């Protein structure tokens, strides 16, 4: 069964990792996918080709999620290219710039807040008018277990991800009466290029602490997104779903 037949979806930061995994699973479920990348064009164009080969419409856009102006321009272009309709927005773009607070620079704090949190404001604001007109839409924000429980060495990242949860719940309250839903996913330890930066001892430490005794895959997260994007969750809004192998249990 295809759960997203002919739905138009925007995913930020999908040229690799979790975003790419979501794009692939969504295309398998019949969704047309507009996605952004920040720097390397080649993998984005490669993904665009791969999605089109699955029989859906797909387009890659270079856009900095931290820029309000770029978010507005992006949404205008997507509306032009995808017949004026946006059904789902996934705010996935994110970075880490880890350090103990003692050593964290102001620039590293600001960069993480701008790309992880301000981007969610930018994109949600940019699609809001369209979703209101349609009286239907689903917004999914990629938070983190770190936003729920905190993490030493990640004050900037944890603050950005906790902020996304407050934003998600507030948008759910503001837009629920117009049939626009907004939910967050809190992934645990998902093995992507982002986590490749960690040393093997740290990675093993994460795995040991997970009841299911493994890191998650991008598909694990994509399947949770599929639930929130589709009508399977039509009575669910303002929620945070931990997809973490039981880590926070
Ligand atoms: N991997 C994990 O364990 C994990 C856990 C919890 C939450 N997350 C979150 O999931 C999301 C995806 O993570 P990932 O592991 O795939 O990371 P990743 O580093 O592999 O991918 C991040 C994506 O964001 C894009 N991006 C970065 N800055 C951008 C910008 N300014 N504008 C637009 N795009 C930008 C990158 O190009 C890339 O495509 C992030 O928000 C991350 O915080 C990841």
Coordinates of C-alpha atoms and ligand atoms in Angstrom, one line a residue:
X1 CA 0.0 0.0 0.0
X2 CA 1.3 3.4 -1.0
X3 CA 0.7 5.9 1.8
X4 CA 1.6 9.2 0.2
X5 CA 0.4 8.8 -3.4
X6 CA 0.7 12.2 -5.2
X7 CA 1.5 14.1 -2.0
X8 CA 4.0 17.0 -2.3
X9 CA 6.7 17.0 0.3
X10 CA 9.5 19.4 1.2
X11 CA 12.5 18.0 3.1
X12 CA 15.3 20.2 4.2
X13 CA 18.9 18.8 4.2
X14 CA 18.3 15.6 2.2
X15 CA 21.4 15.2 0.2
X16 CA 22.6 12.6 2.7
X17 CA 21.8 10.9 6.0
X18 CA 18.4 10.8 7.5
X19 CA 17.0 13.4 5.0
X20 CA 18.0 11.2 2.1
X21 CA 16.5 8.1 3.8
X22 CA 13.2 9.9 4.2
X23 CA 13.2 11.1 0.5
X24 CA 13.8 7.5 -0.6
X25 CA 11.1 5.9 1.6
X26 CA 8.6 8.7 0.7
X27 CA 9.2 8.3 -3.0
X28 CA 8.6 4.5 -2.6
X29 CA 5.2 5.5 -1.1
X30 CA 4.3 7.7 -4.1
X31 CA 5.3 11.1 -2.8
X32 CA 6.7 13.9 -5.0
X33 CA 9.8 15.2 -3.2
X34 CA 11.2 18.7 -3.2
X35 CA 14.4 18.7 -1.1
X36 CA 17.2 21.1 -0.2
X37 CA 21.0 20.8 0.1
X38 CA 23.4 23.3 1.5
X39 CA 26.7 22.7 -0.4
X40 CA 27.6 19.6 -2.4
X41 CA 25.5 19.6 -5.5
X42 CA 26.6 16.2 -7.0
X43 CA 24.9 13.9 -4.3
X44 CA 21.8 16.0 -4.5
X45 CA 21.5 15.7 -8.2
X46 CA 22.2 12.0 -7.9
X47 CA 19.3 11.6 -5.4
X48 CA 17.0 13.7 -7.6
X49 CA 17.7 11.2 -10.5
X50 CA 17.2 8.2 -8.2
X51 CA 13.8 9.5 -7.0
X52 CA 12.6 10.3 -10.5
X53 CA 13.5 6.8 -11.5
X54 CA 11.0 5.6 -8.9
X55 CA 8.2 7.3 -10.9
X56 CA 7.6 10.4 -8.8
X57 CA 8.4 14.1 -9.3
X58 CA 11.6 15.2 -7.5
X59 CA 13.7 18.3 -7.5
X60 CA 16.8 19.4 -5.6
X61 CA 17.2 23.0 -4.5
X62 CA 20.3 24.7 -3.0
X63 CA 19.0 26.6 0.0
X64 CA 20.4 27.7 3.3
X65 CA 17.8 26.7 5.9
X66 CA 19.1 29.4 8.3
X67 CA 18.1 32.2 5.9
X68 CA 14.6 33.5 6.2
X69 CA 14.8 35.0 2.7
X70 CA 16.1 31.8 1.1
X71 CA 13.2 29.8 2.8
X72 CA 10.7 32.2 1.3
X73 CA 12.3 32.0 -2.1
X74 CA 12.5 28.2 -1.9
X75 CA 8.8 27.8 -1.0
X76 CA 7.8 30.1 -3.9
X77 CA 9.8 28.0 -6.3
X78 CA 8.5 24.7 -5.0
X79 CA 4.9 26.0 -5.4
X80 CA 5.7 26.9 -9.0
X81 CA 7.3 23.6 -9.7
X82 CA 4.8 21.4 -7.8
X83 CA 1.4 22.7 -9.0
X84 CA 0.8 25.0 -6.1
X85 CA 0.4 22.4 -3.4
X86 CA 2.5 21.4 -0.4
X87 CA 1.2 18.6 1.8
X88 CA 4.1 17.9 4.1
X89 CA 7.1 19.9 5.4
X90 CA 10.0 18.0 7.1
X91 CA 12.4 20.3 8.9
X92 CA 15.4 17.9 8.9
X93 CA 18.5 20.1 8.2
X94 CA 20.8 20.2 11.2
X95 CA 24.4 20.4 12.3
X96 CA 26.5 19.8 15.4
X97 CA 29.4 22.0 16.7
X98 CA 30.1 20.2 20.0
X99 CA 32.2 21.5 22.8
X100 CA 32.0 21.8 26.6
X101 CA 30.4 25.1 27.5
X102 CA 33.7 26.3 28.9
X103 CA 35.2 26.1 25.4
X104 CA 32.2 26.8 23.2
X105 CA 32.5 30.0 21.1
X106 CA 29.6 32.4 20.6
X107 CA 29.9 31.7 16.8
X108 CA 29.4 28.0 17.4
X109 CA 26.4 28.5 19.6
X110 CA 24.8 30.9 17.1
X111 CA 25.5 28.7 14.1
X112 CA 23.7 25.7 15.7
X113 CA 20.7 27.7 16.8
X114 CA 20.4 29.3 13.4
X115 CA 20.6 26.2 11.3
X116 CA 18.7 23.8 13.7
X117 CA 16.1 26.0 15.2
X118 CA 15.7 29.3 13.4
X119 CA 15.4 27.3 10.2
X120 CA 12.2 25.7 11.6
X121 CA 10.7 29.1 12.1
X122 CA 11.8 30.2 8.6
X123 CA 10.4 27.2 6.8
X124 CA 7.2 26.9 8.8
X125 CA 6.4 30.5 8.3
X126 CA 7.1 30.2 4.6
X127 CA 4.7 27.3 4.1
X128 CA 2.0 28.5 6.5
X129 CA -0.1 30.5 4.1
X130 CA -0.3 27.6 1.7
X131 CA -1.2 25.1 4.3
X132 CA -3.9 27.4 5.7
X133 CA -5.5 27.8 2.3
X134 CA -5.5 24.0 1.8
X135 CA -6.9 23.5 5.3
X136 CA -4.6 20.5 5.5
X137 CA -1.0 19.8 6.1
X138 CA 1.6 18.0 8.2
X139 CA 4.8 19.5 9.6
X140 CA 7.4 17.2 11.0
X141 CA 10.4 18.6 13.0
X142 CA 13.5 16.5 13.5
X143 CA 14.4 17.0 17.1
X144 CA 16.6 14.6 19.1
X145 CA 16.7 12.7 22.4
X146 CA 19.3 15.2 23.3
X147 CA 16.6 17.9 23.2
X148 CA 14.6 15.8 25.7
X149 CA 17.3 14.8 28.2
X150 CA 20.3 17.1 27.5
X151 CA 23.9 16.0 26.8
X152 CA 27.2 17.2 28.2
X153 CA 29.3 18.8 25.4
X154 CA 26.2 19.7 23.4
X155 CA 24.6 22.8 25.1
X156 CA 24.0 24.5 21.7
X157 CA 22.6 21.4 20.0
X158 CA 20.4 20.4 23.0
X159 CA 19.0 23.9 23.3
X160 CA 18.2 24.0 19.6
X161 CA 16.5 20.6 19.7
X162 CA 14.5 21.4 22.9
X163 CA 13.5 24.6 21.3
X164 CA 12.1 22.7 18.3
X165 CA 9.9 20.7 20.7
X166 CA 8.4 23.9 22.2
X167 CA 7.9 25.3 18.7
X168 CA 6.2 22.1 17.5
X169 CA 3.7 22.1 20.4
X170 CA 2.9 25.8 19.9
X171 CA 2.3 25.4 16.2
X172 CA 0.1 22.4 16.9
X173 CA -2.0 24.6 19.2
X174 CA -2.1 27.5 16.7
X175 CA -2.9 25.6 13.6
X176 CA -4.9 22.6 14.8
X177 CA -8.3 24.2 14.1
X178 CA -7.3 24.4 10.4
X179 CA -6.4 20.7 10.2
X180 CA -2.7 21.4 10.1
X181 CA -0.8 19.0 12.3
X182 CA 2.7 19.5 13.7
X183 CA 4.8 16.8 15.4
X184 CA 8.4 16.1 16.3
X185 CA 10.6 13.1 16.1
X186 CA 13.4 12.6 18.6
X187 CA 15.8 10.2 17.1
X188 CA 18.3 8.4 19.4
X189 CA 21.6 7.3 18.0
X190 CA 21.2 7.0 14.2
X191 CA 24.3 5.9 12.3
X192 CA 24.9 8.6 9.6
X193 CA 27.7 10.9 8.5
X194 CA 26.8 13.0 11.5
X195 CA 27.7 10.2 14.0
X196 CA 30.7 9.1 11.9
X197 CA 32.5 12.0 13.5
X198 CA 32.4 10.2 16.9
X199 CA 35.2 7.9 18.0
X200 CA 34.6 4.2 18.3
X201 CA 34.6 4.2 22.1
X202 CA 31.8 6.8 22.2
X203 CA 29.8 4.9 19.6
X204 CA 30.1 1.7 21.5
X205 CA 29.0 3.5 24.7
X206 CA 25.9 4.7 22.9
X207 CA 25.1 1.2 21.6
X208 CA 25.6 -0.4 25.0
X209 CA 23.1 2.0 26.6
X210 CA 20.4 1.2 24.1
X211 CA 17.9 -1.6 25.1
X212 CA 17.7 -2.8 21.4
X213 CA 21.5 -2.9 21.4
X214 CA 22.0 -1.2 18.1
X215 CA 22.1 2.2 16.5
X216 CA 19.1 3.1 14.4
X217 CA 19.0 3.3 10.6
X218 CA 17.8 6.2 8.4
X219 CA 14.9 3.9 7.4
X220 CA 13.9 3.6 11.1
X221 CA 13.4 7.4 11.2
X222 CA 11.9 7.6 7.7
X223 CA 9.2 5.1 8.8
X224 CA 8.3 7.3 11.7
X225 CA 8.0 10.3 9.3
X226 CA 5.8 8.2 7.1
X227 CA 3.4 7.8 10.0
X228 CA 3.3 11.5 10.8
X229 CA 3.1 12.5 7.1
X230 CA 0.2 10.2 6.2
X231 CA -3.4 9.9 7.3
X232 CA -2.3 7.1 9.6
X233 CA -1.8 9.8 12.2
X234 CA -4.7 12.1 11.2
X235 CA -5.7 12.5 14.9
X236 CA -2.2 13.0 16.2
X237 CA -0.6 16.5 16.7
X238 CA 1.7 18.2 19.1
X239 CA 3.6 15.0 19.9
X240 CA 7.2 14.0 20.2
X241 CA 7.9 10.5 19.2
X242 CA 11.2 9.0 20.5
X243 CA 12.7 6.7 17.9
X244 CA 15.6 5.6 19.9
X245 CA 15.7 1.8 20.4
X246 CA 14.3 2.4 24.0
X247 CA 17.2 4.7 25.0
X248 CA 15.0 7.1 27.0
X249 CA 13.0 4.4 28.6
Ligands
LIG1 N1 22.2 11.0 13.3 C1 21.7 11.0 14.5 O1 22.1 10.2 15.4 C2 20.7 12.0 14.9 C3 20.1 11.9 16.2 C4 19.1 12.8 16.5 C5 18.7 13.8 15.6 N2 19.4 13.9 14.4 C6 18.9 15.0 13.6 O2 18.5 14.5 12.3 C7 18.8 15.5 11.3 C8 19.6 14.8 10.2 O3 20.8 14.3 10.7 P1 21.8 13.4 10.0 O4 22.3 12.4 10.9 O5 21.2 12.9 8.7 O6 23.0 14.4 9.7 P2 23.9 14.7 8.4 O7 25.0 15.6 8.8 O8 24.2 13.4 7.7 O9 22.8 15.5 7.4 C9 22.4 16.8 7.7 C10 21.9 17.4 6.5 O10 21.5 18.8 6.8 C11 22.1 19.6 5.7 N3 22.4 20.9 6.2 C12 23.3 21.3 7.1 N4 23.3 22.7 7.2 C13 22.3 23.1 6.3 C14 21.8 24.4 6.0 N5 22.3 25.5 6.5 N6 20.8 24.5 5.1 C15 20.3 23.4 4.6 N7 20.7 22.1 4.8 C16 21.7 22.0 5.7 C17 23.3 18.8 5.2 O11 23.6 19.2 3.9 C18 22.8 17.4 5.3 O12 22.1 17.0 4.2 C19 19.5 16.6 12.0 O13 18.6 17.7 12.3 C20 20.0 16.0 13.2 O14 20.2 16.9 14.2 C21 20.3 13.0 14.0

